[in-house]
mmCIF file of C-alpha atoms in Angstrom:
data_model
loop_
_atom_site.group_PDB
_atom_site.id
_atom_site.type_symbol
_atom_site.label_atom_id
_atom_site.label_comp_id
_atom_site.label_asym_id
_atom_site.label_seq_id
_atom_site.Cartn_x
_atom_site.Cartn_y
_atom_site.Cartn_z
ATOM 1 C CA TYR A 1 -23.105 13.183 45.209
ATOM 2 C CA ILE A 2 -23.703 9.596 46.281
ATOM 3 C CA ALA A 3 -20.398 7.759 45.825
ATOM 4 C CA ASN A 4 -19.982 4.060 45.148
ATOM 5 C CA PRO A 5 -16.950 2.871 47.166
ATOM 6 C CA GLN A 6 -16.920 -0.399 45.218
ATOM 7 C CA ASP A 7 -16.286 1.543 42.027
ATOM 8 C CA GLY A 8 -13.609 4.043 42.986
ATOM 9 C CA GLY A 9 -16.108 6.559 44.319
ATOM 10 C CA ALA A 10 -17.957 6.896 41.014
ATOM 11 C CA ALA A 11 -21.437 8.396 40.964
ATOM 12 C CA TYR A 12 -24.471 6.777 39.342
ATOM 13 C CA SER A 13 -27.734 8.408 38.364
ATOM 14 C CA GLU A 14 -29.587 5.707 40.311
ATOM 15 C CA GLY A 15 -27.651 6.702 43.434
ATOM 16 C CA ILE A 16 -28.677 10.322 42.876
ATOM 17 C CA GLY A 17 -32.292 9.167 42.533
ATOM 18 C CA TYR A 18 -32.243 7.086 45.713
ATOM 19 C CA GLY A 19 -30.535 9.922 47.570
ATOM 20 C CA MET A 20 -33.101 12.483 46.472
ATOM 21 C CA LEU A 21 -36.002 10.235 47.466
ATOM 22 C CA LEU A 22 -34.457 9.752 50.902
ATOM 23 C CA ALA A 23 -33.721 13.459 51.247
ATOM 24 C CA VAL A 24 -37.252 14.600 50.503
ATOM 25 C CA ALA A 25 -38.699 11.871 52.730
ATOM 26 C CA ASN A 26 -36.564 13.168 55.591
ATOM 27 C CA ALA A 27 -37.304 16.851 54.854
ATOM 28 C CA ASP A 28 -33.626 17.462 54.046
ATOM 29 C CA ARG A 29 -33.954 20.167 51.413
ATOM 30 C CA GLY A 30 -30.258 21.006 51.386
ATOM 31 C CA THR A 31 -29.230 17.496 50.418
ATOM 32 C CA LEU A 32 -32.005 17.230 47.846
ATOM 33 C CA ASP A 33 -30.945 20.496 46.195
ATOM 34 C CA ALA A 34 -27.271 19.507 46.185
ATOM 35 C CA LEU A 35 -27.999 16.145 44.555
ATOM 36 C CA TRP A 36 -30.315 17.753 42.016
ATOM 37 C CA GLN A 37 -27.569 20.256 41.194
ATOM 38 C CA PHE A 38 -25.098 17.400 40.620
ATOM 39 C CA TYR A 39 -27.634 15.673 38.361
ATOM 40 C CA GLY A 40 -28.088 18.841 36.311
ATOM 41 C CA ALA A 41 -24.342 19.444 36.015
ATOM 42 C CA ASN A 42 -23.789 16.024 34.424
ATOM 43 C CA THR A 43 -26.457 15.701 31.762
ATOM 44 C CA ASP A 44 -26.192 14.539 28.169
ATOM 45 C CA GLY A 45 -27.265 17.925 26.827
ATOM 46 C CA ASN A 46 -30.925 16.942 26.739
ATOM 47 C CA GLY A 47 -31.616 17.145 30.448
ATOM 48 C CA LEU A 48 -30.901 13.509 31.386
ATOM 49 C CA MET A 49 -27.887 12.599 33.511
ATOM 50 C CA HIS A 50 -25.205 10.256 32.186
ATOM 51 C CA TRP A 51 -25.591 7.017 34.092
ATOM 52 C CA ARG A 52 -22.019 6.956 35.484
ATOM 53 C CA ILE A 53 -19.748 9.825 36.452
ATOM 54 C CA ALA A 54 -16.150 9.093 37.455
ATOM 55 C CA GLY A 55 -16.235 10.914 40.768
ATOM 56 C CA CYS A 56 -16.071 14.631 40.136
ATOM 57 C CA GLY A 57 -14.723 14.006 36.640
ATOM 58 C CA SER A 58 -16.343 13.459 33.270
ATOM 59 C CA ALA A 59 -19.013 10.986 32.237
ATOM 60 C CA SER A 60 -17.502 7.541 31.928
ATOM 61 C CA GLY A 61 -20.860 5.896 31.333
ATOM 62 C CA GLN A 62 -22.360 7.720 28.386
ATOM 63 C CA GLY A 63 -26.130 7.966 28.087
ATOM 64 C CA SER A 64 -28.941 7.915 30.589
ATOM 65 C CA ALA A 65 -30.410 5.176 32.767
ATOM 66 C CA ALA A 66 -34.176 5.362 33.048
ATOM 67 C CA ASP A 67 -34.443 4.083 36.623
ATOM 68 C CA GLY A 68 -32.329 6.909 38.015
ATOM 69 C CA ASP A 69 -34.208 9.474 35.940
ATOM 70 C CA LEU A 70 -37.585 8.216 37.171
ATOM 71 C CA ASP A 71 -36.527 8.254 40.819
ATOM 72 C CA VAL A 72 -35.215 11.807 40.472
ATOM 73 C CA ALA A 73 -38.498 12.828 38.837
ATOM 74 C CA MET A 74 -40.518 11.282 41.673
ATOM 75 C CA ALA A 75 -38.365 13.035 44.262
ATOM 76 C CA LEU A 76 -39.056 16.343 42.538
ATOM 77 C CA VAL A 77 -42.817 15.684 42.571
ATOM 78 C CA GLN A 78 -42.605 15.126 46.306
ATOM 79 C CA ALA A 79 -40.368 18.174 46.752
ATOM 80 C CA SER A 80 -42.921 20.338 44.937
ATOM 81 C CA CYS A 81 -45.595 19.120 47.355
ATOM 82 C CA ARG A 82 -43.434 19.664 50.438
ATOM 83 C CA TRP A 83 -41.735 22.953 49.585
ATOM 84 C CA ALA A 84 -43.429 24.362 46.443
ATOM 85 C CA GLY A 85 -40.853 26.608 44.747
ATOM 86 C CA SER A 86 -39.700 25.830 41.212
ATOM 87 C CA TYR A 87 -39.525 22.055 41.625
ATOM 88 C CA ALA A 88 -42.762 21.456 39.698
ATOM 89 C CA ASP A 89 -41.643 23.363 36.596
ATOM 90 C CA GLN A 90 -38.216 21.720 36.653
ATOM 91 C CA ASP A 91 -39.791 18.305 37.030
ATOM 92 C CA ARG A 92 -42.220 18.779 34.151
ATOM 93 C CA ALA A 93 -39.247 19.639 31.959
ATOM 94 C CA LEU A 94 -37.430 16.492 33.115
ATOM 95 C CA LEU A 95 -40.503 14.313 32.604
ATOM 96 C CA GLY A 96 -40.883 15.716 29.101
ATOM 97 C CA GLN A 97 -37.371 14.537 28.270
ATOM 98 C CA ILE A 98 -37.987 11.118 29.819
ATOM 99 C CA MET A 99 -41.174 10.691 27.810
ATOM 100 C CA ALA A 100 -39.538 11.881 24.590
ATOM 101 C CA ARG A 101 -36.326 9.886 24.869
ATOM 102 C CA GLU A 102 -36.913 6.897 27.166
ATOM 103 C CA VAL A 103 -40.440 5.778 26.258
ATOM 104 C CA ALA A 104 -41.187 3.992 22.999
ATOM 105 C CA SER A 105 -43.994 2.037 21.360
ATOM 106 C CA TYR A 106 -43.638 -1.632 20.438
ATOM 107 C CA ALA A 107 -46.527 -3.505 18.810
ATOM 108 C CA GLY A 108 -48.976 -0.956 20.179
ATOM 109 C CA VAL A 109 -47.602 -1.174 23.712
ATOM 110 C CA GLN A 110 -45.863 1.712 25.495
ATOM 111 C CA VAL A 111 -42.484 0.498 26.744
ATOM 112 C CA LEU A 112 -39.880 2.034 29.039
ATOM 113 C CA LYS A 113 -36.446 1.863 27.400
ATOM 114 C CA PRO A 114 -33.449 1.229 29.691
ATOM 115 C CA GLY A 115 -32.024 4.572 28.584
ATOM 116 C CA ALA A 116 -32.207 7.212 25.891
ATOM 117 C CA ASN A 117 -29.303 5.771 23.899
ATOM 118 C CA PHE A 118 -30.780 2.284 23.543
ATOM 119 C CA ASN A 119 -31.692 1.602 19.923
ATOM 120 C CA ASP A 120 -33.252 -1.862 20.292
ATOM 121 C CA ILE A 121 -36.679 -1.136 21.786
ATOM 122 C CA THR A 122 -37.245 -4.849 22.398
ATOM 123 C CA CYS A 123 -34.444 -4.767 25.014
ATOM 124 C CA VAL A 124 -35.745 -3.881 28.483
ATOM 125 C CA ASN A 125 -34.770 -3.986 32.136
ATOM 126 C CA PRO A 126 -37.916 -4.934 34.105
ATOM 127 C CA SER A 127 -36.519 -3.551 37.363
ATOM 128 C CA TYR A 128 -36.763 -0.051 35.879
ATOM 129 C CA PHE A 129 -40.544 -0.325 35.440
ATOM 130 C CA ALA A 130 -42.341 1.913 37.941
ATOM 131 C CA PRO A 131 -46.070 1.873 37.129
ATOM 132 C CA GLY A 132 -46.988 3.510 40.436
ATOM 133 C CA PHE A 133 -44.712 6.413 39.543
ATOM 134 C CA PHE A 134 -46.149 6.573 36.013
ATOM 135 C CA ARG A 135 -49.656 7.131 37.384
ATOM 136 C CA VAL A 136 -48.355 9.977 39.548
ATOM 137 C CA PHE A 137 -46.668 11.522 36.519
ATOM 138 C CA ALA A 138 -49.916 11.306 34.532
ATOM 139 C CA LYS A 139 -51.699 13.427 37.127
ATOM 140 C CA PHE A 140 -48.733 15.729 37.587
ATOM 141 C CA THR A 141 -48.324 16.510 33.877
ATOM 142 C CA GLY A 142 -51.800 15.870 32.483
ATOM 143 C CA ASN A 143 -50.223 13.535 29.905
ATOM 144 C CA ALA A 144 -52.356 10.371 29.645
ATOM 145 C CA THR A 145 -49.527 8.494 27.931
ATOM 146 C CA TRP A 146 -48.062 7.948 31.395
ATOM 147 C CA ASP A 147 -51.254 6.093 32.387
ATOM 148 C CA LYS A 148 -51.020 3.928 29.275
ATOM 149 C CA LEU A 149 -47.370 3.203 30.077
ATOM 150 C CA ALA A 150 -48.413 2.138 33.590
ATOM 151 C CA ASN A 151 -51.100 -0.226 32.293
ATOM 152 C CA ASP A 152 -48.963 -1.539 29.441
ATOM 153 C CA THR A 153 -46.174 -2.323 31.909
ATOM 154 C CA TYR A 154 -48.116 -5.411 32.942
ATOM 155 C CA ILE A 155 -48.416 -6.570 29.342
ATOM 156 C CA THR A 156 -44.637 -6.324 29.087
ATOM 157 C CA LEU A 157 -44.142 -8.111 32.406
ATOM 158 C CA GLY A 158 -46.443 -10.878 31.190
ATOM 159 C CA ARG A 159 -44.098 -11.460 28.277
ATOM 160 C CA LEU A 160 -41.039 -11.652 30.506
ATOM 161 C CA ALA A 161 -42.104 -13.179 33.819
ATOM 162 C CA HIS A 162 -42.239 -16.882 34.591
ATOM 163 C CA SER A 163 -45.895 -17.886 34.615
ATOM 164 C CA ALA A 164 -45.680 -19.692 37.973
ATOM 165 C CA THR A 165 -43.123 -17.746 40.034
ATOM 166 C CA GLY A 166 -43.627 -14.251 38.633
ATOM 167 C CA LEU A 167 -39.840 -13.835 38.560
ATOM 168 C CA VAL A 168 -38.415 -11.695 35.775
ATOM 169 C CA PRO A 169 -34.914 -11.674 34.270
ATOM 170 C CA ASN A 170 -32.376 -8.922 34.861
ATOM 171 C CA TRP A 171 -32.633 -8.086 31.160
ATOM 172 C CA GLY A 172 -34.957 -9.391 28.474
ATOM 173 C CA HIS A 173 -36.349 -9.002 24.967
ATOM 174 C CA LEU A 174 -40.015 -8.332 24.303
ATOM 175 C CA ASP A 175 -39.862 -10.492 21.189
ATOM 176 C CA GLY A 176 -38.684 -13.517 23.174
ATOM 177 C CA LYS A 177 -35.173 -13.636 21.742
ATOM 178 C CA SER A 178 -32.212 -14.720 23.813
ATOM 179 C CA PRO A 179 -30.248 -11.756 25.220
ATOM 180 C CA GLN A 180 -28.196 -10.197 22.457
ATOM 181 C CA GLY A 181 -26.856 -6.841 21.366
ATOM 182 C CA GLU A 182 -27.657 -4.166 23.937
ATOM 183 C CA CYS A 183 -29.359 -6.785 26.122
ATOM 184 C CA ALA A 184 -26.383 -9.171 26.220
ATOM 185 C CA ARG A 185 -25.406 -8.396 29.809
ATOM 186 C CA PRO A 186 -23.745 -10.709 32.352
ATOM 187 C CA GLU A 187 -26.405 -12.897 34.017
ATOM 188 C CA ALA A 188 -29.092 -11.258 31.863
ATOM 189 C CA THR A 189 -31.439 -14.249 32.116
ATOM 190 C CA LEU A 190 -31.234 -14.545 35.920
ATOM 191 C CA TYR A 191 -33.467 -13.084 38.595
ATOM 192 C CA GLY A 192 -30.569 -11.286 40.236
ATOM 193 C CA TYR A 193 -29.413 -7.945 41.583
ATOM 194 C CA ASP A 194 -31.243 -5.940 38.923
ATOM 195 C CA ALA A 195 -34.456 -7.959 38.776
ATOM 196 C CA ALA A 196 -34.766 -8.088 42.585
ATOM 197 C CA ARG A 197 -35.844 -4.441 42.524
ATOM 198 C CA THR A 198 -38.949 -5.196 40.477
ATOM 199 C CA PRO A 199 -41.246 -6.266 43.362
ATOM 200 C CA TRP A 200 -40.877 -3.071 45.378
ATOM 201 C CA ARG A 201 -41.564 -0.927 42.322
ATOM 202 C CA LEU A 202 -44.737 -2.915 41.666
ATOM 203 C CA ALA A 203 -45.640 -2.785 45.360
ATOM 204 C CA ALA A 204 -45.798 1.014 45.117
ATOM 205 C CA ASP A 205 -48.414 0.654 42.373
ATOM 206 C CA TYR A 206 -50.537 -1.548 44.621
ATOM 207 C CA LEU A 207 -50.081 0.479 47.815
ATOM 208 C CA TRP A 208 -50.671 3.859 46.158
ATOM 209 C CA TRP A 209 -53.252 2.946 43.529
ATOM 210 C CA GLY A 210 -54.723 -0.433 44.489
ATOM 211 C CA SER A 211 -53.541 -1.896 41.174
ATOM 212 C CA GLU A 212 -54.975 -5.393 40.747
ATOM 213 C CA PRO A 213 -52.383 -6.401 38.098
ATOM 214 C CA ALA A 214 -49.667 -5.450 40.590
ATOM 215 C CA LYS A 215 -51.322 -7.546 43.292
ATOM 216 C CA ALA A 216 -51.654 -10.544 40.965
ATOM 217 C CA HIS A 217 -48.010 -10.369 39.931
ATOM 218 C CA LEU A 218 -46.737 -9.869 43.473
ATOM 219 C CA THR A 219 -48.893 -12.697 44.818
ATOM 220 C CA LYS A 220 -47.021 -15.139 42.586
ATOM 221 C CA ILE A 221 -43.682 -13.918 43.925
ATOM 222 C CA VAL A 222 -44.841 -14.000 47.554
ATOM 223 C CA THR A 223 -46.188 -17.524 47.089
ATOM 224 C CA TRP A 224 -42.850 -18.620 45.648
ATOM 225 C CA VAL A 225 -40.928 -17.017 48.535
ATOM 226 C CA LYS A 226 -43.188 -18.611 51.144
ATOM 227 C CA GLY A 227 -42.687 -21.968 49.462
ATOM 228 C CA ARG A 228 -38.938 -21.724 49.947
ATOM 229 C CA GLY A 229 -38.965 -19.936 53.296
ATOM 230 C CA ILE A 230 -37.839 -16.321 53.532
ATOM 231 C CA GLU A 231 -34.847 -17.242 55.697
ATOM 232 C CA SER A 232 -33.404 -19.431 52.930
ATOM 233 C CA ILE A 233 -33.802 -17.039 49.999
ATOM 234 C CA GLY A 234 -30.551 -16.531 48.098
ATOM 235 C CA ASP A 235 -29.503 -13.797 45.729
ATOM 236 C CA LYS A 236 -29.564 -15.313 42.231
ATOM 237 C CA TYR A 237 -32.212 -17.556 40.697
ATOM 238 C CA ASN A 238 -33.397 -18.801 37.377
ATOM 239 C CA THR A 239 -36.826 -17.384 36.639
ATOM 240 C CA ASP A 240 -38.407 -20.802 37.258
ATOM 241 C CA GLY A 241 -37.378 -20.384 40.902
ATOM 242 C CA SER A 242 -34.430 -22.757 40.896
ATOM 243 C CA LEU A 243 -31.251 -21.524 42.562
ATOM 244 C CA LYS A 244 -28.430 -20.560 40.216
ATOM 245 C CA ASP A 245 -25.828 -23.288 39.872
ATOM 246 C CA ARG A 246 -22.737 -21.747 41.495
ATOM 247 C CA SER A 247 -20.426 -24.276 39.849
ATOM 248 C CA THR A 248 -20.863 -22.651 36.422
#
């Protein structure tokens, strides 16, 4: 498994996802299979991995994390293209669980939940949104709901992103409430270590599918970055583009 040395060697589902994507990209089938086996050995009973595993021990972070699940699913799509085998059938089963347990509808909009155990469907993590992946999954499974989720992602981003900078918070509520309940995370309102992943997930949608909404959103972020100078970009900002006050 992929160990996190900053957390006592614990494993995270997102680390498994990143590792599997790298493995298939580098034609390393052995590593991909080993990581996929670890994922499957640490599920919640419904086919989705617990988000944190204490090394080789039991789940210490109960419930799934959608970003890791989506990356694993994408790696399996690519593995099925590269090596055939049973990857496609296994992936369709995984994607069925993701759709059933991590996708919900809010005010007519399809929304990706942060994980299967989240009860407040207004609470989201924008850095988990992967519309480029969703379009792949629609073709892979024949389920058009994935396409709607991809398109509706930009409606959700429009509710969360700053209108000028395009920056999104680490965590946010679709109904505009201040972070609370399941969304009350440290630095939830900042564009920080979680939110910083959002641009590359949207970039995949533009590069793979020519998505104009992705281009429009990314153009705002690129314009903001160019205005500050890439060499001076820090790690934590308010969504209006102002640097986080380190004295607080």
